[in-house]
Short mmCIF file of C-alpha atoms in Angstrom, two decimals:
data_model
loop_
_atom_site.label_atom_id
_atom_site.label_comp_id
_atom_site.label_asym_id
_atom_site.label_seq_id
_atom_site.Cartn_x
_atom_site.Cartn_y
_atom_site.Cartn_z
CA MET A 1 147.79 65.40 137.99
CA LYS A 2 148.27 62.22 137.34
CA LYS A 3 151.43 62.59 135.59
CA ILE A 4 152.96 65.39 137.92
CA THR A 5 152.19 62.52 140.21
CA LEU A 6 153.92 60.22 137.80
CA ILE A 7 156.86 62.76 137.37
CA SER A 8 157.34 62.94 141.66
CA ALA A 9 157.81 59.93 142.03
CA THR A 10 160.14 59.28 139.61
CA LEU A 11 162.32 61.45 140.40
CA LEU A 12 162.33 60.65 144.54
CA MET A 13 162.99 57.18 143.57
CA SER A 14 165.86 58.32 141.47
CA LEU A 15 167.16 60.55 144.26
CA LEU A 16 166.49 58.24 146.55
CA LEU A 17 168.89 55.46 144.03
CA ALA A 18 171.04 57.78 143.88
CA GLY A 19 171.26 57.90 147.87
CA CYS A 20 171.64 53.85 147.99
CA THR A 21 175.30 55.27 146.00
CA ALA A 22 178.43 54.62 147.70
CA HIS A 23 178.71 57.26 150.08
CA TYR A 24 181.85 59.36 149.05
CA THR A 25 184.67 60.20 151.52
CA GLU A 26 186.46 63.19 152.99
CA GLU A 27 189.20 61.21 150.94
CA HIS A 28 187.56 61.12 147.65
CA ALA A 29 186.89 64.84 148.15
CA VAL A 30 190.82 64.85 148.46
CA SER A 31 191.97 62.72 145.28
CA GLN A 32 189.09 64.60 143.10
CA HIS A 33 191.32 67.52 144.16
CA SER A 34 194.76 66.50 143.75
CA THR A 35 193.45 64.55 140.18
CA SER A 36 191.94 68.56 138.92
CA SER A 37 195.02 70.24 139.59
CA SER A 38 197.61 67.12 138.41
CA LYS A 39 199.06 70.35 135.79
CA LYS A 40 200.56 71.34 139.38
CA HIS A 41 200.73 68.54 140.53
CA PRO A 42 201.73 65.97 138.22
CA SER A 43 202.53 63.00 140.80
CA THR A 44 199.29 63.14 142.37
CA ALA A 45 197.30 62.83 139.05
CA SER A 46 199.11 58.80 139.77
CA LYS A 47 196.09 58.75 142.70
CA LYS A 48 193.08 56.68 141.82
CA PHE A 49 189.72 57.17 144.08
CA THR A 50 188.68 53.71 144.99
CA ASN A 51 185.75 52.91 147.01
CA LYS A 52 186.54 50.11 149.61
CA ILE A 53 184.28 48.67 151.36
CA ASP A 54 185.45 48.35 155.26
CA LEU A 55 183.08 44.91 156.18
CA HIS A 56 184.98 44.81 159.24
CA LYS A 57 183.91 48.62 160.57
CA LYS A 58 181.91 48.47 163.76
CA TYR A 59 179.41 50.38 164.31
CA LYS A 60 177.99 50.94 168.11
CA GLY A 61 174.39 48.82 167.97
CA PHE A 62 174.93 47.41 164.87
CA LYS A 63 176.79 44.62 163.58
CA LEU A 64 177.45 43.93 159.69
CA ALA A 65 174.01 41.85 158.15
CA THR A 66 173.54 39.35 155.74
CA ILE A 67 171.50 40.27 152.78
CA PRO A 68 168.29 37.11 152.30
CA THR A 69 169.91 35.46 149.00
CA GLN A 70 166.20 36.64 146.55
CA TYR A 71 168.04 39.62 146.94
CA ARG A 72 171.06 39.70 145.46
CA GLY A 73 172.69 40.00 142.00
CA THR A 74 172.59 42.64 139.42
CA TRP A 75 169.31 44.75 139.24
CA TYR A 76 169.01 47.68 136.82
CA HIS A 77 166.14 50.33 136.88
CA ALA A 78 165.71 52.90 134.14
CA ASN A 79 164.08 56.34 134.15
CA ALA A 80 160.80 57.31 132.33
CA TYR A 81 162.57 60.10 131.20
CA GLU A 82 166.28 58.21 130.51
CA LYS A 83 167.75 56.18 127.86
CA ASN A 84 170.33 54.17 129.89
CA ALA A 85 169.30 51.77 132.86
CA THR A 86 171.02 52.70 135.95
CA LYS A 87 172.51 49.30 137.76
CA LEU A 88 172.09 48.53 141.53
CA VAL A 89 174.55 45.64 142.91
CA ILE A 90 173.30 43.69 146.25
CA THR A 91 175.93 41.60 147.11
CA THR A 92 176.14 38.86 151.14
CA HIS A 93 177.14 42.40 152.88
CA THR A 94 176.85 44.89 149.90
CA ILE A 95 174.60 47.30 148.27
CA ASN A 96 175.02 49.38 145.96
CA GLY A 97 178.54 49.85 147.13
CA ALA A 98 177.36 50.28 150.87
CA ALA A 99 177.99 48.21 154.05
CA ALA A 100 174.80 46.17 154.72
CA TYR A 101 174.10 46.55 159.24
CA GLN A 102 171.55 45.70 161.12
CA GLN A 103 170.67 47.20 164.44
CA THR A 104 171.64 45.32 167.51
CA ASP A 105 170.68 47.75 170.08
CA PRO A 106 167.08 48.24 170.05
CA ASN A 107 167.04 51.47 172.55
CA LEU A 108 169.18 52.97 170.19
CA LYS A 109 168.21 56.34 168.84
CA LEU A 110 169.45 57.55 166.67
CA ASN A 111 169.02 61.45 166.22
CA ARG A 112 169.94 62.82 162.00
CA HIS A 113 170.74 66.82 163.69
CA SER A 114 173.27 65.08 166.12
CA GLU A 115 176.87 66.50 165.24
CA LYS A 116 178.28 63.08 167.21
CA GLN A 117 176.55 60.95 165.57
CA ASN A 118 176.77 62.18 162.16
CA LYS A 119 180.47 61.84 162.81
CA GLU A 120 180.35 58.08 164.14
CA TYR A 121 177.98 57.00 161.84
CA ALA A 122 179.61 58.13 158.72
CA GLY A 123 180.91 55.74 156.15
CA ASN A 124 180.30 53.77 153.54
CA ALA A 125 177.36 51.75 155.44
CA VAL A 126 173.39 51.61 154.86
CA VAL A 127 171.35 49.75 157.44
CA VAL A 128 169.20 46.72 156.00
CA LYS A 129 166.28 44.94 157.92
CA SER A 130 164.57 41.89 156.52
CA VAL A 131 160.49 41.96 157.62
CA ASN A 132 157.38 40.35 155.88
CA ASN A 133 158.87 38.97 152.32
CA SER A 134 160.24 42.81 152.09
CA LEU A 135 164.30 44.45 152.72
CA LYS A 136 164.08 47.47 154.07
CA VAL A 137 167.11 50.16 153.28
CA ARG A 138 168.04 53.35 154.72
CA GLY A 139 171.55 55.15 156.16
CA PHE A 140 172.12 55.31 159.36
CA LEU A 141 170.72 59.02 159.69
CA ASP A 142 167.79 58.51 157.21
CA LEU A 143 164.11 58.97 158.61
CA VAL A 144 162.38 57.05 155.17
CA ASP A 145 162.95 53.49 153.86
CA LEU A 146 163.48 52.31 150.52
CA VAL A 147 161.81 48.94 150.14
CA TYR A 148 162.69 46.08 148.27
CA ARG A 149 159.92 43.53 147.51
CA PRO A 150 160.75 40.08 145.30
CA GLY A 151 158.45 39.71 142.52
CA GLN A 152 157.81 38.73 138.57
CA PHE A 153 156.24 41.27 136.75
CA LYS A 154 155.24 40.27 133.25
CA GLY A 155 157.50 36.64 133.60
CA GLN A 156 160.23 39.27 134.34
CA PRO A 157 162.30 38.67 137.70
CA CYS A 158 162.17 42.39 139.41
CA LEU A 159 162.00 44.08 142.93
CA PHE A 160 159.47 46.23 143.24
CA MET A 161 160.29 49.11 145.65
CA SER A 162 158.54 51.34 147.66
CA TYR A 163 159.33 54.63 149.91
CA GLY A 164 157.76 56.95 152.23
CA THR A 165 154.58 56.65 154.60
CA ASN A 166 153.49 53.59 152.53
CA PRO A 167 155.77 50.72 152.46
CA LYS A 168 153.18 48.41 150.63
CA ALA A 169 152.42 51.07 147.76
CA THR A 170 154.80 49.72 144.57
CA ASN A 171 156.61 53.13 143.25
CA GLY A 172 158.71 51.12 140.81
CA ALA A 173 160.97 48.42 140.59
CA ILE A 174 164.60 46.98 138.77
CA PHE A 175 164.94 44.41 136.62
CA LYS A 176 167.81 41.75 136.31
CA ASP A 177 167.34 42.49 132.63
CA LYS A 178 168.60 45.43 131.67
CA SER A 179 166.45 45.46 128.04
CA ALA A 180 162.87 44.79 130.94
CA ALA A 181 164.20 48.11 132.50
CA LEU A 182 164.43 50.41 129.79
CA LYS A 183 161.26 48.59 127.75
CA TYR A 184 159.05 49.05 131.56
CA ARG A 185 160.69 52.65 132.11
CA LYS A 186 157.47 54.39 131.85
CA PHE A 187 155.03 51.82 133.78
CA ASP A 188 153.22 53.56 135.92
CA PHE A 189 153.89 50.71 139.57
CA SER A 190 151.54 51.82 141.56
CA LYS A 191 148.39 50.40 140.28
CA VAL A 192 150.40 47.15 140.99
CA ASN A 193 149.64 45.35 144.25
#
């Protein structure tokens, strides 16, 4: 049972980390299509997709956020069943290629089932909130936060991660050092406070 829980937690964490990666836009789909058909249209083969972050884009009820310094940098996470580490880059205003925003209108209610809001809040952006020495991150219309808490694990600087309904639970960790991420990829972080 413990092994199944660990596998489930690892898979969920991998999916959430993938959700923190940059969202692809319609431009990417067009670029992908034109690149894959480059044999028929040589002029389109030179088009390359660049994942641009628009830090000046306005979203109703939100403003550009500044990520606290203890979370910034290049971090690494390794899945228990992978031999390579995944990189997570957090800068002053971005998390893994997505612009970070904070909610300014407390009365704004987001509805993931709203077609209008799905169009209005689409793009390379996430919502962040810094609370009690933790950073909560989610997509505009997502229901669950990915929570990062700075700390140390066996002498290595890390961000402990939690997701789901209990933000105080520890489901994993990301490290500044890639080799530490690989070394502790099979560690059960649920026992860390």
